[in-house]
mmCIF file of C-alpha atoms in Angstrom:
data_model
loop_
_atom_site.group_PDB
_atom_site.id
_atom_site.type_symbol
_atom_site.label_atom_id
_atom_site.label_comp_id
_atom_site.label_asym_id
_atom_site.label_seq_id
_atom_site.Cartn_x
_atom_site.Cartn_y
_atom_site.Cartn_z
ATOM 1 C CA UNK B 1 190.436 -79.526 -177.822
ATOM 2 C CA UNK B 2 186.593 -79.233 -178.484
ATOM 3 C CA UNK B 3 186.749 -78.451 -181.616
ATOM 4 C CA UNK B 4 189.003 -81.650 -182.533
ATOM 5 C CA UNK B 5 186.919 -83.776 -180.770
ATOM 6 C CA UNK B 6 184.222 -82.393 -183.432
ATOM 7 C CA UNK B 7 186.370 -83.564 -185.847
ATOM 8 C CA UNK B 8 186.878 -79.936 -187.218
ATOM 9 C CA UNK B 9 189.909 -78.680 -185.170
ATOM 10 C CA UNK B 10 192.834 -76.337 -187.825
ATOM 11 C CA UNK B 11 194.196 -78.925 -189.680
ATOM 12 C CA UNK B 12 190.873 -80.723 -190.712
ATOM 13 C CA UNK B 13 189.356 -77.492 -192.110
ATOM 14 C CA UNK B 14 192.934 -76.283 -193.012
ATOM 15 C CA UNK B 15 193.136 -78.793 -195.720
ATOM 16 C CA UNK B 16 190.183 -78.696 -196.763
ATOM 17 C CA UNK B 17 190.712 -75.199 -197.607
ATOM 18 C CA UNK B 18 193.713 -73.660 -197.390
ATOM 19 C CA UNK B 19 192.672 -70.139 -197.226
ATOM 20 C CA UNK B 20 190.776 -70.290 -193.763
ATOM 21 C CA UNK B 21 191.835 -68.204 -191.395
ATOM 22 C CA UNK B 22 190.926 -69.983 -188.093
ATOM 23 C CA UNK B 23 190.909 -68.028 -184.944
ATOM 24 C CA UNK B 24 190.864 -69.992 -181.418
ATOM 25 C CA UNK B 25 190.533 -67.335 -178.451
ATOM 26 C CA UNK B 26 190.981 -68.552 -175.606
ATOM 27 C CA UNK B 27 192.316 -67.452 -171.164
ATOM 28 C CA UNK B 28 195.467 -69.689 -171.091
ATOM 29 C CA UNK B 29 196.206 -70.013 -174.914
ATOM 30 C CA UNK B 30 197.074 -73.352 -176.770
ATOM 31 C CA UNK B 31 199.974 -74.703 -175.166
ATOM 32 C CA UNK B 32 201.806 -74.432 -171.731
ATOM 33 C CA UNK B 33 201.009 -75.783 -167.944
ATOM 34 C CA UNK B 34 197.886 -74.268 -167.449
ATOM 35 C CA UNK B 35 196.308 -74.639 -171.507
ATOM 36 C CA UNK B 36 193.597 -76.776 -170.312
ATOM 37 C CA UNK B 37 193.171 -75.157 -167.105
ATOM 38 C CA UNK B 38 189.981 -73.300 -166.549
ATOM 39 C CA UNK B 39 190.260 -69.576 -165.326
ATOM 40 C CA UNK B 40 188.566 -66.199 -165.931
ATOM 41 C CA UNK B 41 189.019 -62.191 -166.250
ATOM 42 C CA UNK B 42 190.813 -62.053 -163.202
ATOM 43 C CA UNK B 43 192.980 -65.474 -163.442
ATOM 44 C CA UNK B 44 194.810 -63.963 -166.614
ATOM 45 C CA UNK B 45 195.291 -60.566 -165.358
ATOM 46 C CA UNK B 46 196.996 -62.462 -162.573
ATOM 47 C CA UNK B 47 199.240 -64.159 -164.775
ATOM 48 C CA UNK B 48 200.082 -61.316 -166.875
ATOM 49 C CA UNK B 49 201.091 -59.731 -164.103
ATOM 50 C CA UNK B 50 199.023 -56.209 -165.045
ATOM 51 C CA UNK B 51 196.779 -57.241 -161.905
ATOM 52 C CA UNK B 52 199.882 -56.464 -159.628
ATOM 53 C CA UNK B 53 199.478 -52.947 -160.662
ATOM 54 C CA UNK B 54 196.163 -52.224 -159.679
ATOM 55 C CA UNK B 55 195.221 -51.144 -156.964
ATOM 56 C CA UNK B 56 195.728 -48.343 -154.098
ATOM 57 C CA UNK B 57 198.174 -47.863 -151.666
ATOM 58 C CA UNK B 58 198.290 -50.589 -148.255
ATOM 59 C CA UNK B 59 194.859 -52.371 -150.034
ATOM 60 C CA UNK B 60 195.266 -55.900 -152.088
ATOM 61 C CA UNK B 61 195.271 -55.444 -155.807
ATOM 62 C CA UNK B 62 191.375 -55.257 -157.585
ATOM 63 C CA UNK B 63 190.423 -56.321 -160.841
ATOM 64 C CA UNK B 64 188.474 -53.872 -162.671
ATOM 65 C CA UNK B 65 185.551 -55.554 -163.740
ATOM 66 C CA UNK B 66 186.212 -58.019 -166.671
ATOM 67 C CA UNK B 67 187.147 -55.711 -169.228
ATOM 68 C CA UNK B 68 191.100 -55.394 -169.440
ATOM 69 C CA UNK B 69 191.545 -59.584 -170.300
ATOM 70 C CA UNK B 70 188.576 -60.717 -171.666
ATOM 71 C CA UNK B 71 187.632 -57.919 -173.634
ATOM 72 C CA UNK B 72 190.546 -56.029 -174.669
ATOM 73 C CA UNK B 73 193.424 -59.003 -174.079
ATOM 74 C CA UNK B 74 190.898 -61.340 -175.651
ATOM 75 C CA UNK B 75 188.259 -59.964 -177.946
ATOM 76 C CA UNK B 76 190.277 -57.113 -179.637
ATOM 77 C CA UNK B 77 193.727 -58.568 -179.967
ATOM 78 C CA UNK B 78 191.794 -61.659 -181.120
ATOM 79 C CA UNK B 79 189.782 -59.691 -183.592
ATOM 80 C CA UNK B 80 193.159 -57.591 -184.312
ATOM 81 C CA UNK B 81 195.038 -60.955 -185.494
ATOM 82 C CA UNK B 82 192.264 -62.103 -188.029
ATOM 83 C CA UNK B 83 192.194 -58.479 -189.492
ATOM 84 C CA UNK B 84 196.283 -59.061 -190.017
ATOM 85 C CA UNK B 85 195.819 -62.435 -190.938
ATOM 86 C CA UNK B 86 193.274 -61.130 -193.871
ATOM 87 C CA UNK B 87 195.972 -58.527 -195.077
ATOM 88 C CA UNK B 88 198.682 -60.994 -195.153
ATOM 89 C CA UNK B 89 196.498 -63.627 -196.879
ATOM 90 C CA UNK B 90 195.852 -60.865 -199.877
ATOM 91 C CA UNK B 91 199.832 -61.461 -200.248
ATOM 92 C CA UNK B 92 199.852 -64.921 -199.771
ATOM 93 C CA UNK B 93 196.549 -66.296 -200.257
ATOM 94 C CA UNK B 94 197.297 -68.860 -197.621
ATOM 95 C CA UNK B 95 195.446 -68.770 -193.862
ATOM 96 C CA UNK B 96 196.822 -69.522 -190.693
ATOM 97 C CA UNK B 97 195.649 -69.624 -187.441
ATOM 98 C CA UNK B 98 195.636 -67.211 -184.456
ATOM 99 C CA UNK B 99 196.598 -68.212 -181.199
ATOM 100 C CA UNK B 100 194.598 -65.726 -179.013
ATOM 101 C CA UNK B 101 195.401 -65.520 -175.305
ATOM 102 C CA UNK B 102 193.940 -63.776 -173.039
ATOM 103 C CA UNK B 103 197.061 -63.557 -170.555
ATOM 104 C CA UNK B 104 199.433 -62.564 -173.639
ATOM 105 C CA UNK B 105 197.063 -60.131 -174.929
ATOM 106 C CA UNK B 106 196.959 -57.868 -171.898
ATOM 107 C CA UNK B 107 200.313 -58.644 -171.113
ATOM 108 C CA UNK B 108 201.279 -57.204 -174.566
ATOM 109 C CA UNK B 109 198.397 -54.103 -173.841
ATOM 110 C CA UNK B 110 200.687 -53.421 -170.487
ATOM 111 C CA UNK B 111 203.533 -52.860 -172.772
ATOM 112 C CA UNK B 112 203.700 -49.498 -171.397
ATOM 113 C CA UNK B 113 203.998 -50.357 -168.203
ATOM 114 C CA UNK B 114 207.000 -52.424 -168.938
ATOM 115 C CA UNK B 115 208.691 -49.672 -171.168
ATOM 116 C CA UNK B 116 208.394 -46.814 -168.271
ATOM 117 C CA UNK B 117 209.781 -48.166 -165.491
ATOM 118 C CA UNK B 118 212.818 -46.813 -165.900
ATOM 119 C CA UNK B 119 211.407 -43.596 -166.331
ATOM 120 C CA UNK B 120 210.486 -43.343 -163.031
ATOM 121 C CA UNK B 121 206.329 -43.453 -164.004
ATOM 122 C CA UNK B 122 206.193 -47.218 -162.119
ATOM 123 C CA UNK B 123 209.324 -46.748 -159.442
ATOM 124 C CA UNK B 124 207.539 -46.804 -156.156
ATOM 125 C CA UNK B 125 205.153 -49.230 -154.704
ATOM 126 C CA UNK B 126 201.307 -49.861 -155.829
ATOM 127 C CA UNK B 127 199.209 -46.470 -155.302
ATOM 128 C CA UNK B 128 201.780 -43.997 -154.979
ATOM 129 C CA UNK B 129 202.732 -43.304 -158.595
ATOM 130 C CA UNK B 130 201.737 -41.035 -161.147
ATOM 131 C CA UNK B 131 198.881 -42.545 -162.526
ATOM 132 C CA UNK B 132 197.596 -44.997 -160.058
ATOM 133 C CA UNK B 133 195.838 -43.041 -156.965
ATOM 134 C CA UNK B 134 199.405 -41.912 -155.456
ATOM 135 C CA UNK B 135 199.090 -38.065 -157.474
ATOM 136 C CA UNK B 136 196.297 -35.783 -156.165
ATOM 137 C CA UNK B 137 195.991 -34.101 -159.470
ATOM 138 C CA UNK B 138 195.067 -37.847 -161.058
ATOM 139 C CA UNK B 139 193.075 -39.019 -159.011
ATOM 140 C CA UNK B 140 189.167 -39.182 -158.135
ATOM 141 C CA UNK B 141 187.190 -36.664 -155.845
ATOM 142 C CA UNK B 142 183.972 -37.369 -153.962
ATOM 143 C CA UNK B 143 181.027 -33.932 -154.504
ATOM 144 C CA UNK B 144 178.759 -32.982 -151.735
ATOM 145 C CA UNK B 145 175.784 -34.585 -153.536
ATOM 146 C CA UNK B 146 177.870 -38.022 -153.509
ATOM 147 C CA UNK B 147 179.016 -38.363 -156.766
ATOM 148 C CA UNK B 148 181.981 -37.908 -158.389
ATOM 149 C CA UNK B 149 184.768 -35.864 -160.453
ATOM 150 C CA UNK B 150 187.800 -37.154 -162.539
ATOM 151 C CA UNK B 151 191.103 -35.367 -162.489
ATOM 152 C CA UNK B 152 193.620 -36.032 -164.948
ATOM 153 C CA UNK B 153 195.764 -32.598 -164.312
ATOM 154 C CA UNK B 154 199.394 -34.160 -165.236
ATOM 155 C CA UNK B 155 201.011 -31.407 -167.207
ATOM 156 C CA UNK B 156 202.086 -27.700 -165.643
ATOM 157 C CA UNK B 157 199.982 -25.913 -167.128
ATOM 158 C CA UNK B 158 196.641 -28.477 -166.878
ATOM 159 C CA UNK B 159 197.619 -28.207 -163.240
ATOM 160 C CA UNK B 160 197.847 -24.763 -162.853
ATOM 161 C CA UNK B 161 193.972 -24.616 -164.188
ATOM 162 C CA UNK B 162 193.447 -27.238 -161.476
ATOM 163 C CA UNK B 163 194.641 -25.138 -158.966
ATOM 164 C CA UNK B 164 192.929 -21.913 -160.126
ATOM 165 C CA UNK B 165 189.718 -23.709 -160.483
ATOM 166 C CA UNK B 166 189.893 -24.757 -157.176
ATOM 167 C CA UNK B 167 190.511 -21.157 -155.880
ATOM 168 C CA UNK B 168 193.831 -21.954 -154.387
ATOM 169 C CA UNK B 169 197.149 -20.083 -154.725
ATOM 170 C CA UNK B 170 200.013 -22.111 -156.477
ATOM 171 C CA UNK B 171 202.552 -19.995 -154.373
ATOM 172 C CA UNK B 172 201.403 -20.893 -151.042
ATOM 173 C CA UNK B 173 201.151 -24.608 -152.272
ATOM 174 C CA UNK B 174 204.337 -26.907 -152.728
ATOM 175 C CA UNK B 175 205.342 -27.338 -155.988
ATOM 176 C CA UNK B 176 203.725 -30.045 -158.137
ATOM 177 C CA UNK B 177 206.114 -32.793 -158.321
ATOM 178 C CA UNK B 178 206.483 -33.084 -154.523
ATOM 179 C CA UNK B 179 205.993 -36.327 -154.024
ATOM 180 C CA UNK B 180 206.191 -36.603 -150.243
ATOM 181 C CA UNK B 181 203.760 -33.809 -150.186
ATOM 182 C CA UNK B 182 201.114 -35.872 -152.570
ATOM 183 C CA UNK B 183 198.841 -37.379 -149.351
ATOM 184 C CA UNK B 184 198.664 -34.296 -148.318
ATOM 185 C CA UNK B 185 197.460 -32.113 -150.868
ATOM 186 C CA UNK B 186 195.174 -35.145 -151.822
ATOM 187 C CA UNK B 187 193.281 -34.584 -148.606
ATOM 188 C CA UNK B 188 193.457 -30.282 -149.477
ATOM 189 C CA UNK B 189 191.761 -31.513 -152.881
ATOM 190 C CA UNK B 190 189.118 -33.847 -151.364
ATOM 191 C CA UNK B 191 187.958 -31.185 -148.811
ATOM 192 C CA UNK B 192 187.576 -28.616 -151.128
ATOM 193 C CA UNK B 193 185.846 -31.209 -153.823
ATOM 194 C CA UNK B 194 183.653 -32.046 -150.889
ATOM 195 C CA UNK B 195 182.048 -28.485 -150.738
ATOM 196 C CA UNK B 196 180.275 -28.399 -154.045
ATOM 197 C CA UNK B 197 178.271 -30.758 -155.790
ATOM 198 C CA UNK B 198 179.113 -32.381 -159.105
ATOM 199 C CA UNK B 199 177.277 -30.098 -161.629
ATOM 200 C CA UNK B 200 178.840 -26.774 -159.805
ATOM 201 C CA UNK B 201 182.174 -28.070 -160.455
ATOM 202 C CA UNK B 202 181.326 -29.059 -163.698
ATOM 203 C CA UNK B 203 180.467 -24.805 -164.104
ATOM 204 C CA UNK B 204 183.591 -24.051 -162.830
ATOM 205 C CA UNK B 205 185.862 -27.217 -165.244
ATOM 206 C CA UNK B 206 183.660 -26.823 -168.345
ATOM 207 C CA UNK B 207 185.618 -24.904 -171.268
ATOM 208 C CA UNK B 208 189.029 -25.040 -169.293
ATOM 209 C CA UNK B 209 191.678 -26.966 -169.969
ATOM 210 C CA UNK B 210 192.407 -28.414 -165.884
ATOM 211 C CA UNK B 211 191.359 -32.174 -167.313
ATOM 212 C CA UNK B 212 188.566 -32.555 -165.326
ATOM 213 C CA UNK B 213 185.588 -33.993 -165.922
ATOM 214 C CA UNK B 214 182.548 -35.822 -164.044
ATOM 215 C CA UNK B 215 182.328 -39.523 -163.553
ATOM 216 C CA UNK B 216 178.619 -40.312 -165.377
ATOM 217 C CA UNK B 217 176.606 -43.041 -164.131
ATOM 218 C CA UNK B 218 175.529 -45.304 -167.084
ATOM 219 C CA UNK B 219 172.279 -43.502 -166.309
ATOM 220 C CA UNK B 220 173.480 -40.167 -167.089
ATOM 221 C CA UNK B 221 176.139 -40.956 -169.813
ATOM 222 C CA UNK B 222 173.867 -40.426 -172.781
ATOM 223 C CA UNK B 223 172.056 -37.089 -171.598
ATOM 224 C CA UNK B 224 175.095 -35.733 -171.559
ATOM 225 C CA UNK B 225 175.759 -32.883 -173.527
ATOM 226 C CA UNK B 226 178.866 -33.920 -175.152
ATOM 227 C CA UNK B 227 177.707 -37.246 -175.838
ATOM 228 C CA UNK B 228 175.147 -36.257 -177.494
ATOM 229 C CA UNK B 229 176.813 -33.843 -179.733
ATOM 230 C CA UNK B 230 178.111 -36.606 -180.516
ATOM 231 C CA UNK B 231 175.610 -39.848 -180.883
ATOM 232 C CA UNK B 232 177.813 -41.950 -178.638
ATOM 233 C CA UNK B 233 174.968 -43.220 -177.647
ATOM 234 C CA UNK B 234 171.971 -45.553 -179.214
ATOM 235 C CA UNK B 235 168.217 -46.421 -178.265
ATOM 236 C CA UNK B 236 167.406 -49.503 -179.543
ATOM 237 C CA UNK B 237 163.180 -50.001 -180.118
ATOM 238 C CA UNK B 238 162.464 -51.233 -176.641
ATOM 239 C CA UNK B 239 164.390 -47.521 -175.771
ATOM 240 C CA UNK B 240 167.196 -49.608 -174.255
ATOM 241 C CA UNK B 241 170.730 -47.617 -174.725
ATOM 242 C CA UNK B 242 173.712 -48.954 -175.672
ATOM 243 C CA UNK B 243 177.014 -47.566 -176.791
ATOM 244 C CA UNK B 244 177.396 -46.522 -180.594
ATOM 245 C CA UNK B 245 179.823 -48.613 -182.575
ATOM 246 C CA UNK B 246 183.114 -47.312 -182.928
ATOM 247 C CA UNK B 247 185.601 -46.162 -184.040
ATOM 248 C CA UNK B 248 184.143 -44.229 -186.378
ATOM 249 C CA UNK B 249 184.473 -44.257 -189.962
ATOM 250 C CA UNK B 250 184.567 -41.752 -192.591
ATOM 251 C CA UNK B 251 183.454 -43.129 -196.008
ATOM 252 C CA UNK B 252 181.483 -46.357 -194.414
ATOM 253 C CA UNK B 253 180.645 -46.032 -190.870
ATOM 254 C CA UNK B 254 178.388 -48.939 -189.345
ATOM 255 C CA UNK B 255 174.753 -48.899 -189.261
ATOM 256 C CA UNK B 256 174.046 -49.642 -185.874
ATOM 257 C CA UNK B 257 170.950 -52.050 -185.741
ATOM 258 C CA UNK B 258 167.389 -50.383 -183.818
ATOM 259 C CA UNK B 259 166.175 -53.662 -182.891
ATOM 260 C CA UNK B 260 166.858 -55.275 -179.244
ATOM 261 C CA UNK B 261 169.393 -58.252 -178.463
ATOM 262 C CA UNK B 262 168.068 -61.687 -179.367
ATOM 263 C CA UNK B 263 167.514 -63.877 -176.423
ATOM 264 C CA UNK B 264 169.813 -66.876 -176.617
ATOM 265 C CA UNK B 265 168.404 -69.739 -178.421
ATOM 266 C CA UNK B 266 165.645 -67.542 -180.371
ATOM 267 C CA UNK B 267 167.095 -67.982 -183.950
ATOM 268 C CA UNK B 268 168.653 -71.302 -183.409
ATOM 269 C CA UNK B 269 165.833 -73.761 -185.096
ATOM 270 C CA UNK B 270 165.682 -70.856 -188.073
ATOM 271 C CA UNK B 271 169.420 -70.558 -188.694
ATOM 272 C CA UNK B 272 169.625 -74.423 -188.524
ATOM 273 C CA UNK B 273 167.238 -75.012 -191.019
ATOM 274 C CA UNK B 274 168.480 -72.104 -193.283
ATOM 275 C CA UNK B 275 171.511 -74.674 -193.218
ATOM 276 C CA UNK B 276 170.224 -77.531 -194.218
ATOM 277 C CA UNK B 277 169.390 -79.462 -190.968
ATOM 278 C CA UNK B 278 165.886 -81.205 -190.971
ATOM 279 C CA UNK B 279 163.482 -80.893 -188.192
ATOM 280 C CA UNK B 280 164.007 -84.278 -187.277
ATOM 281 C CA UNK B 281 167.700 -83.349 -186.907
ATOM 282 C CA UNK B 282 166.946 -80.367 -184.872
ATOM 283 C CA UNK B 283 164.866 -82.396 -182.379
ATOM 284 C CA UNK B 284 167.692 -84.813 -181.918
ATOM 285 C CA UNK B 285 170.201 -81.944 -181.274
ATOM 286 C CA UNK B 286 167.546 -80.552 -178.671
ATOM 287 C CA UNK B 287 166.829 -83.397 -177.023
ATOM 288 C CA UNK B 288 170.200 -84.728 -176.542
ATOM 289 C CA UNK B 289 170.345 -80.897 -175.145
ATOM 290 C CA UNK B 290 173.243 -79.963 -177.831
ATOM 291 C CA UNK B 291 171.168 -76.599 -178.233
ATOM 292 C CA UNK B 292 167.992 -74.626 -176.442
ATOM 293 C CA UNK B 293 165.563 -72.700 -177.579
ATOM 294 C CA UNK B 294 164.434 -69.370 -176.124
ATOM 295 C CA UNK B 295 161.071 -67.880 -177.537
ATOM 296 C CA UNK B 296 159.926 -64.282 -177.077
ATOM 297 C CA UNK B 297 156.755 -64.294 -174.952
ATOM 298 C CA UNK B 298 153.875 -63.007 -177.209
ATOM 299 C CA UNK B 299 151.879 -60.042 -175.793
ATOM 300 C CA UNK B 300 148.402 -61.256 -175.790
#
């Protein structure tokens, strides 16, 4: 309701031009008992009921960070429903508006989840499936310098690599799909994980095809080789790093900008008079504290 309160809510600017495509993102969405309830990250991963799923075994589910609903529920399926809303107005050459929720959006990510149960992927309790902690051959394994290495061994022949990496013998070991023998061989993995450290596994892993691979710090990520084969990673001119945009593109890939992040506020008195507000106007909006300013120190 903010935005019809500033007198430019859908239908305002929808009739003024009919081609707007007018794209209102929000936790809850638009309509239903809790629409102008407030909430975050972890609220609409409740709701979705994708939080239920994760977690380990006897411990309360854990939200992982805030990426799964705001981010990918949110941002991307929001930004996913103005790119269809741009093809279908090339048809029509009418707008529309999106309805972006952050509960339905990662509800409709964890379509998987709801399309496997049956297969038996999702059939036992929280932490003792496939791919949520209950497999020792997906699963995460502490080094003996502390850090860390990811296994993702699911097929046969991925985790017969696994096991020859390790230096074990598949036919003294119970065979892979055992699931009552899973804590078990999880501690056998974590013992033997435990006796080198991260970049001696890393010898062993490298060039096979067991699906393992070390868990970078965001520290490391960018020296590492593979990443930078690849550029996945940026320096900006204060030598911050950030991620690279992607995906990437063949014929017009993006141009990532050198220069840091703006502080919040710094452009606001330029962009409003680059739009036609006076200074007078732009006092009045920043006294009545409607926007801030934020100037970069200068180094004197």
């Amino acid at each position: 309701g903010v935005m019809e309160k500033l007198g430019l809510g859908p239908e305002v600017l929808l009739q003024e031009n009919p081609r707007l495509i007018y794209a209102r993102l929000t936790g809850f969405g638009q309509t239903g008992k809790y629409a102008k309830s407030a909430g975050h990250d972890i609220n609409y991963l409740a709701l979705s009921g994708v939080l239920s799923k994760l977690g380990r075994k006897d411990e309360n589910p854990y939200a992982p960070i805030n990426l799964l609903a705001d981010f990918a529920g949110g941002g991307v399926m929001c930004a996913l429903g103005i790119v269809i809303a741009l093809y279908e107005r090339a048809t029509s050459g009418r707008g529309q508006v999106i309805d972006a929720s952050m509960v339905k959006g990662v509800a409709y990510l964890s379509s998987f989840l709801w399309k496997t149960q049956n297969l038996g992927l999702w059939s036992r309790p929280r932490g003792e499936n496939l791919l949520d902690s209950g497999a020792p051959f997906y699963e995460i394994y502490r080094t003996s310098d502390g850090k860390f290495m990811a296994v993702g061994a699911i097929e046969p022949q991925f985790y017969k690599e696994l096991i020859k990496g390790l230096g074990l013998d598949s036919n003294e070991l119970p065979i892979q799909m055992s699931l009552s023998d899973w804590p078990e061989m999880k501690k056998k993995f974590a013992s033997i994980f435990a006796q080198k450290t991260q970049a001696e596994w890393c010898r062993v892993f490298d060039g096979t095809d067991a699906c393992v691979t070390p868990v970078l710090s965001l520290d490391d990520v960018a020296s590492h080789q593979h990443n930078k084969q690849r550029s996945s990673f940026i320096k900006n001119d204060q030598g911050e790093i950030s991620p690279r945009p992607a995906p990437l593109l063949s014929r017009t890939p993006a141009v990532p900008s050198g220069k840091r992040d703006p502080f919040i506020g710094e452009h606001t008195e330029e962009i409003l008079l680059e739009y036609g507000f006076t200074k007078q106007e732009i006092a009045k909006l920043y006294s009545d504290k409607v926007i801030g300013f934020s100037k970069p120190q200068a180094n004197l």
